[in-house]
JSON list of C-alpha atoms in Angstrom, two decimals:
[
{"chain": "A", "resi": 1, "resn": "MET", "atom": "CA", "xyz": [-27.67, 4.20, -55.90]},
{"chain": "A", "resi": 2, "resn": "GLN", "atom": "CA", "xyz": [-30.95, 2.40, -56.72]},
{"chain": "A", "resi": 3, "resn": "SER", "atom": "CA", "xyz": [-31.66, 2.46, -60.43]},
{"chain": "A", "resi": 4, "resn": "ILE", "atom": "CA", "xyz": [-35.51, 0.92, -59.72]},
{"chain": "A", "resi": 5, "resn": "THR", "atom": "CA", "xyz": [-37.73, 2.10, -57.53]},
{"chain": "A", "resi": 6, "resn": "PRO", "atom": "CA", "xyz": [-40.68, -0.34, -56.85]},
{"chain": "A", "resi": 7, "resn": "CYS", "atom": "CA", "xyz": [-44.03, 1.85, -56.29]},
{"chain": "A", "resi": 8, "resn": "PHE", "atom": "CA", "xyz": [-47.42, 0.92, -54.61]},
{"chain": "A", "resi": 9, "resn": "MET", "atom": "CA", "xyz": [-50.97, 1.66, -56.06]},
{"chain": "A", "resi": 10, "resn": "PHE", "atom": "CA", "xyz": [-53.72, 1.93, -53.95]},
{"chain": "A", "resi": 11, "resn": "LYS", "atom": "CA", "xyz": [-56.95, 2.50, -54.69]},
{"chain": "A", "resi": 12, "resn": "SER", "atom": "CA", "xyz": [-56.99, 4.15, -51.33]},
{"chain": "A", "resi": 13, "resn": "GLY", "atom": "CA", "xyz": [-55.40, 3.49, -47.62]},
{"chain": "A", "resi": 14, "resn": "GLY", "atom": "CA", "xyz": [-52.02, 4.79, -48.42]},
{"chain": "A", "resi": 15, "resn": "GLY", "atom": "CA", "xyz": [-51.40, 6.83, -45.96]},
{"chain": "A", "resi": 16, "resn": "GLU", "atom": "CA", "xyz": [-52.30, 4.22, -43.41]},
{"chain": "A", "resi": 17, "resn": "ALA", "atom": "CA", "xyz": [-49.85, 1.40, -45.82]},
{"chain": "A", "resi": 18, "resn": "VAL", "atom": "CA", "xyz": [-46.95, 3.82, -45.18]},
{"chain": "A", "resi": 19, "resn": "GLU", "atom": "CA", "xyz": [-47.67, 4.26, -41.84]},
{"chain": "A", "resi": 20, "resn": "LEU", "atom": "CA", "xyz": [-47.29, 0.59, -41.00]},
{"chain": "A", "resi": 21, "resn": "TYR", "atom": "CA", "xyz": [-44.58, 0.02, -42.81]},
{"chain": "A", "resi": 22, "resn": "LEU", "atom": "CA", "xyz": [-42.02, 2.37, -41.24]},
{"chain": "A", "resi": 23, "resn": "SER", "atom": "CA", "xyz": [-43.50, 1.47, -37.85]},
{"chain": "A", "resi": 24, "resn": "VAL", "atom": "CA", "xyz": [-42.89, -2.92, -38.86]},
{"chain": "A", "resi": 25, "resn": "PHE", "atom": "CA", "xyz": [-39.24, -1.66, -40.73]},
{"chain": "A", "resi": 26, "resn": "ARG", "atom": "CA", "xyz": [-36.56, -1.35, -38.21]},
{"chain": "A", "resi": 27, "resn": "ASP", "atom": "CA", "xyz": [-34.27, 0.37, -40.68]},
{"chain": "A", "resi": 28, "resn": "SER", "atom": "CA", "xyz": [-37.31, 2.42, -42.24]},
{"chain": "A", "resi": 29, "resn": "LYS", "atom": "CA", "xyz": [-37.26, 6.89, -42.90]},
{"chain": "A", "resi": 30, "resn": "LEU", "atom": "CA", "xyz": [-39.74, 8.93, -44.60]},
{"chain": "A", "resi": 31, "resn": "GLN", "atom": "CA", "xyz": [-38.16, 10.95, -47.00]},
{"chain": "A", "resi": 32, "resn": "SER", "atom": "CA", "xyz": [-41.42, 12.71, -48.29]},
{"chain": "A", "resi": 33, "resn": "ARG", "atom": "CA", "xyz": [-45.09, 12.92, -48.46]},
{"chain": "A", "resi": 34, "resn": "PHE", "atom": "CA", "xyz": [-47.67, 14.70, -50.21]},
{"chain": "A", "resi": 35, "resn": "PRO", "atom": "CA", "xyz": [-50.33, 16.28, -48.34]},
{"chain": "A", "resi": 36, "resn": "GLU", "atom": "CA", "xyz": [-48.47, 15.11, -45.21]},
{"chain": "A", "resi": 37, "resn": "ALA", "atom": "CA", "xyz": [-52.09, 14.77, -43.80]},
{"chain": "A", "resi": 38, "resn": "PRO", "atom": "CA", "xyz": [-51.15, 10.49, -44.16]},
{"chain": "A", "resi": 39, "resn": "ALA", "atom": "CA", "xyz": [-54.99, 10.19, -43.89]},
{"chain": "A", "resi": 40, "resn": "GLU", "atom": "CA", "xyz": [-55.55, 12.49, -47.21]},
{"chain": "A", "resi": 41, "resn": "LEU", "atom": "CA", "xyz": [-52.52, 11.08, -48.76]},
{"chain": "A", "resi": 42, "resn": "VAL", "atom": "CA", "xyz": [-52.32, 10.93, -52.62]},
{"chain": "A", "resi": 43, "resn": "MET", "atom": "CA", "xyz": [-48.22, 10.71, -52.45]},
{"chain": "A", "resi": 44, "resn": "ALA", "atom": "CA", "xyz": [-45.12, 9.45, -50.59]},
{"chain": "A", "resi": 45, "resn": "ASN", "atom": "CA", "xyz": [-41.72, 8.44, -51.19]},
{"chain": "A", "resi": 46, "resn": "PHE", "atom": "CA", "xyz": [-39.85, 6.00, -47.92]},
{"chain": "A", "resi": 47, "resn": "GLN", "atom": "CA", "xyz": [-37.09, 3.63, -47.65]},
{"chain": "A", "resi": 48, "resn": "LEU", "atom": "CA", "xyz": [-37.66, 0.57, -46.17]},
{"chain": "A", "resi": 49, "resn": "ASN", "atom": "CA", "xyz": [-33.89, -1.78, -45.14]},
{"chain": "A", "resi": 50, "resn": "GLY", "atom": "CA", "xyz": [-31.83, 0.57, -47.47]},
{"chain": "A", "resi": 51, "resn": "THR", "atom": "CA", "xyz": [-34.52, 0.24, -50.55]},
{"chain": "A", "resi": 52, "resn": "ASP", "atom": "CA", "xyz": [-36.39, 3.09, -51.25]},
{"chain": "A", "resi": 53, "resn": "PHE", "atom": "CA", "xyz": [-40.46, 2.84, -52.35]},
{"chain": "A", "resi": 54, "resn": "MET", "atom": "CA", "xyz": [-43.10, 5.46, -54.13]},
{"chain": "A", "resi": 55, "resn": "LEU", "atom": "CA", "xyz": [-46.94, 4.76, -52.75]},
{"chain": "A", "resi": 56, "resn": "ILE", "atom": "CA", "xyz": [-49.63, 6.18, -54.70]},
{"chain": "A", "resi": 57, "resn": "ASN", "atom": "CA", "xyz": [-53.37, 6.31, -54.17]},
{"chain": "A", "resi": 58, "resn": "GLY", "atom": "CA", "xyz": [-54.29, 5.83, -57.36]},
{"chain": "A", "resi": 59, "resn": "GLY", "atom": "CA", "xyz": [-58.38, 5.02, -57.95]},
{"chain": "A", "resi": 60, "resn": "PRO", "atom": "CA", "xyz": [-60.27, 2.40, -58.10]},
{"chain": "A", "resi": 61, "resn": "PRO", "atom": "CA", "xyz": [-58.49, 1.28, -60.93]},
{"chain": "A", "resi": 62, "resn": "CYS", "atom": "CA", "xyz": [-55.82, -0.31, -58.95]},
{"chain": "A", "resi": 63, "resn": "GLU", "atom": "CA", "xyz": [-55.65, -3.09, -56.53]},
{"chain": "A", "resi": 64, "resn": "PRO", "atom": "CA", "xyz": [-52.84, -5.05, -55.41]},
{"chain": "A", "resi": 65, "resn": "THR", "atom": "CA", "xyz": [-51.75, -8.76, -56.31]},
{"chain": "A", "resi": 66, "resn": "MET", "atom": "CA", "xyz": [-49.91, -11.74, -55.48]},
{"chain": "A", "resi": 67, "resn": "ALA", "atom": "CA", "xyz": [-48.65, -11.43, -58.87]},
{"chain": "A", "resi": 68, "resn": "THR", "atom": "CA", "xyz": [-46.03, -8.97, -57.64]},
{"chain": "A", "resi": 69, "resn": "SER", "atom": "CA", "xyz": [-44.47, -9.67, -53.89]},
{"chain": "A", "resi": 70, "resn": "PHE", "atom": "CA", "xyz": [-41.90, -7.98, -51.67]},
{"chain": "A", "resi": 71, "resn": "MET", "atom": "CA", "xyz": [-38.88, -10.83, -49.97]},
{"chain": "A", "resi": 72, "resn": "VAL", "atom": "CA", "xyz": [-37.64, -9.77, -47.27]},
{"chain": "A", "resi": 73, "resn": "HIS", "atom": "CA", "xyz": [-34.51, -11.96, -46.07]},
{"chain": "A", "resi": 74, "resn": "CYS", "atom": "CA", "xyz": [-34.68, -12.28, -41.93]},
{"chain": "A", "resi": 75, "resn": "ASP", "atom": "CA", "xyz": [-31.22, -13.82, -40.10]},
{"chain": "A", "resi": 76, "resn": "SER", "atom": "CA", "xyz": [-33.03, -15.19, -37.25]},
{"chain": "A", "resi": 77, "resn": "GLN", "atom": "CA", "xyz": [-36.20, -16.17, -35.99]},
{"chain": "A", "resi": 78, "resn": "GLU", "atom": "CA", "xyz": [-36.75, -13.53, -34.13]},
{"chain": "A", "resi": 79, "resn": "GLU", "atom": "CA", "xyz": [-36.68, -11.24, -37.55]},
{"chain": "A", "resi": 80, "resn": "VAL", "atom": "CA", "xyz": [-38.85, -13.69, -39.16]},
{"chain": "A", "resi": 81, "resn": "ASP", "atom": "CA", "xyz": [-41.98, -14.02, -36.86]},
{"chain": "A", "resi": 82, "resn": "HIS", "atom": "CA", "xyz": [-40.96, -10.14, -36.46]},
{"chain": "A", "resi": 83, "resn": "TYR", "atom": "CA", "xyz": [-41.98, -9.61, -40.29]},
{"chain": "A", "resi": 84, "resn": "TRP", "atom": "CA", "xyz": [-44.39, -12.32, -40.10]},
{"chain": "A", "resi": 85, "resn": "ASP", "atom": "CA", "xyz": [-46.39, -10.68, -36.99]},
{"chain": "A", "resi": 86, "resn": "GLY", "atom": "CA", "xyz": [-45.54, -6.71, -37.92]},
{"chain": "A", "resi": 87, "resn": "LEU", "atom": "CA", "xyz": [-46.87, -6.77, -41.53]},
{"chain": "A", "resi": 88, "resn": "GLY", "atom": "CA", "xyz": [-49.41, -10.17, -40.88]},
{"chain": "A", "resi": 89, "resn": "LYS", "atom": "CA", "xyz": [-52.21, -9.15, -38.42]},
{"chain": "A", "resi": 90, "resn": "GLY", "atom": "CA", "xyz": [-54.83, -8.18, -39.88]},
{"chain": "A", "resi": 91, "resn": "GLY", "atom": "CA", "xyz": [-54.28, -9.34, -43.68]},
{"chain": "A", "resi": 92, "resn": "SER", "atom": "CA", "xyz": [-53.72, -13.22, -43.95]},
{"chain": "A", "resi": 93, "resn": "TYR", "atom": "CA", "xyz": [-51.40, -16.15, -43.88]},
{"chain": "A", "resi": 94, "resn": "GLN", "atom": "CA", "xyz": [-50.44, -18.11, -47.10]},
{"chain": "A", "resi": 95, "resn": "GLN", "atom": "CA", "xyz": [-48.01, -21.07, -46.71]},
{"chain": "A", "resi": 96, "resn": "CYS", "atom": "CA", "xyz": [-44.44, -21.14, -47.62]},
{"chain": "A", "resi": 97, "resn": "GLY", "atom": "CA", "xyz": [-43.55, -17.34, -46.20]},
{"chain": "A", "resi": 98, "resn": "TRP", "atom": "CA", "xyz": [-45.79, -15.97, -47.87]},
{"chain": "A", "resi": 99, "resn": "LEU", "atom": "CA", "xyz": [-48.42, -13.14, -46.20]},
{"chain": "A", "resi": 100, "resn": "THR", "atom": "CA", "xyz": [-51.34, -10.74, -46.91]},
{"chain": "A", "resi": 101, "resn": "ASP", "atom": "CA", "xyz": [-50.64, -7.39, -45.14]},
{"chain": "A", "resi": 102, "resn": "PRO", "atom": "CA", "xyz": [-54.16, -5.54, -44.77]},
{"chain": "A", "resi": 103, "resn": "PHE", "atom": "CA", "xyz": [-53.71, -3.56, -47.51]},
{"chain": "A", "resi": 104, "resn": "GLY", "atom": "CA", "xyz": [-53.13, -6.22, -50.17]},
{"chain": "A", "resi": 105, "resn": "ILE", "atom": "CA", "xyz": [-50.14, -6.52, -50.50]},
{"chain": "A", "resi": 106, "resn": "SER", "atom": "CA", "xyz": [-48.05, -10.06, -50.86]},
{"chain": "A", "resi": 107, "resn": "TRP", "atom": "CA", "xyz": [-44.98, -10.18, -49.20]},
{"chain": "A", "resi": 108, "resn": "GLN", "atom": "CA", "xyz": [-42.50, -12.96, -48.54]},
{"chain": "A", "resi": 109, "resn": "ILE", "atom": "CA", "xyz": [-41.16, -14.33, -45.12]},
{"chain": "A", "resi": 110, "resn": "VAL", "atom": "CA", "xyz": [-37.54, -16.38, -45.91]},
{"chain": "A", "resi": 111, "resn": "PRO", "atom": "CA", "xyz": [-34.79, -16.77, -43.78]},
{"chain": "A", "resi": 112, "resn": "ARG", "atom": "CA", "xyz": [-31.28, -16.78, -44.91]},
{"chain": "A", "resi": 113, "resn": "ALA", "atom": "CA", "xyz": [-30.78, -19.79, -43.58]},
{"chain": "A", "resi": 114, "resn": "PHE", "atom": "CA", "xyz": [-32.96, -21.68, -46.19]},
{"chain": "A", "resi": 115, "resn": "GLY", "atom": "CA", "xyz": [-31.61, -20.26, -48.73]},
{"chain": "A", "resi": 116, "resn": "ARG", "atom": "CA", "xyz": [-28.08, -20.76, -47.91]},
{"chain": "A", "resi": 117, "resn": "MET", "atom": "CA", "xyz": [-28.82, -24.57, -46.75]},
{"chain": "A", "resi": 118, "resn": "MET", "atom": "CA", "xyz": [-30.98, -25.36, -50.55]},
{"chain": "A", "resi": 119, "resn": "GLY", "atom": "CA", "xyz": [-27.40, -23.70, -51.69]},
{"chain": "A", "resi": 120, "resn": "GLU", "atom": "CA", "xyz": [-25.37, -26.13, -49.86]},
{"chain": "A", "resi": 121, "resn": "ALA", "atom": "CA", "xyz": [-28.19, -29.69, -49.78]},
{"chain": "A", "resi": 122, "resn": "LYS", "atom": "CA", "xyz": [-28.38, -32.55, -51.35]},
{"chain": "A", "resi": 123, "resn": "PRO", "atom": "CA", "xyz": [-30.48, -33.86, -53.67]},
{"chain": "A", "resi": 124, "resn": "GLU", "atom": "CA", "xyz": [-32.26, -35.85, -50.74]},
{"chain": "A", "resi": 125, "resn": "GLN", "atom": "CA", "xyz": [-31.18, -33.24, -48.09]},
{"chain": "A", "resi": 126, "resn": "ALA", "atom": "CA", "xyz": [-33.26, -29.95, -51.11]},
{"chain": "A", "resi": 127, "resn": "GLN", "atom": "CA", "xyz": [-37.06, -32.96, -51.36]},
{"chain": "A", "resi": 128, "resn": "ARG", "atom": "CA", "xyz": [-35.92, -32.45, -47.20]},
{"chain": "A", "resi": 129, "resn": "LEU", "atom": "CA", "xyz": [-36.16, -29.07, -46.85]},
{"chain": "A", "resi": 130, "resn": "MET", "atom": "CA", "xyz": [-38.43, -28.51, -49.68]},
{"chain": "A", "resi": 131, "resn": "ALA", "atom": "CA", "xyz": [-40.86, -31.34, -48.40]},
{"chain": "A", "resi": 132, "resn": "ALA", "atom": "CA", "xyz": [-41.02, -29.70, -44.35]},
{"chain": "A", "resi": 133, "resn": "MET", "atom": "CA", "xyz": [-41.18, -25.58, -46.81]},
{"chain": "A", "resi": 134, "resn": "PHE", "atom": "CA", "xyz": [-44.37, -26.89, -47.87]},
{"chain": "A", "resi": 135, "resn": "THR", "atom": "CA", "xyz": [-46.15, -28.78, -44.70]},
{"chain": "A", "resi": 136, "resn": "MET", "atom": "CA", "xyz": [-44.99, -24.45, -42.81]},
{"chain": "A", "resi": 137, "resn": "THR", "atom": "CA", "xyz": [-46.61, -21.15, -43.31]},
{"chain": "A", "resi": 138, "resn": "LYS", "atom": "CA", "xyz": [-44.31, -18.94, -41.07]},
{"chain": "A", "resi": 139, "resn": "PHE", "atom": "CA", "xyz": [-41.15, -20.12, -41.16]},
{"chain": "A", "resi": 140, "resn": "ASP", "atom": "CA", "xyz": [-39.32, -22.51, -38.70]},
{"chain": "A", "resi": 141, "resn": "ILE", "atom": "CA", "xyz": [-35.82, -21.89, -38.80]},
{"chain": "A", "resi": 142, "resn": "ALA", "atom": "CA", "xyz": [-34.94, -24.45, -35.72]},
{"chain": "A", "resi": 143, "resn": "GLN", "atom": "CA", "xyz": [-37.83, -27.08, -37.79]},
{"chain": "A", "resi": 144, "resn": "LEU", "atom": "CA", "xyz": [-35.68, -26.55, -41.28]},
{"chain": "A", "resi": 145, "resn": "GLU", "atom": "CA", "xyz": [-32.01, -27.46, -40.06]},
{"chain": "A", "resi": 146, "resn": "THR", "atom": "CA", "xyz": [-33.21, -30.37, -38.06]},
{"chain": "A", "resi": 147, "resn": "VAL", "atom": "CA", "xyz": [-34.26, -31.48, -41.91]},
{"chain": "A", "resi": 148, "resn": "PHE", "atom": "CA", "xyz": [-31.06, -30.45, -43.31]},
{"chain": "A", "resi": 149, "resn": "ALA", "atom": "CA", "xyz": [-29.62, -32.69, -41.03]},
{"chain": "A", "resi": 150, "resn": "GLY", "atom": "CA", "xyz": [-31.69, -35.68, -41.87]},
{"chain": "A", "resi": 151, "resn": "ASN", "atom": "CA", "xyz": [-33.31, -36.06, -38.15]}
]
């Protein structure tokens, strides 16, 4: 059982955010919502890829920042593309696999292959991987594998 639950605090618009997250994450479910109407959402509990989350519309003092982000580990380029497009549409894209969704929440869309390569890398390979990563917005696994191999 999960002992820490991340909680999104929004000024408003939480209902729309929950609907986006539930539509993008293939393994997701709404656990509770109060009240039931998404446009009037005050609080919701939901699960994304096996992780429990809570969302609260807290009024004007609640503005998300990049200081907190959520990392989505992806097994394939198709998965990277899915989350990149689904969460980023209407938001903004940053360097190194970071994006901000339309509600101001920051996400890191990272292929597991990058972590594997960095863990196996000799110093020169790690330098090449990092240099390649800094040229990317969305991660490109094939390009990373080419760089890792030294081609």
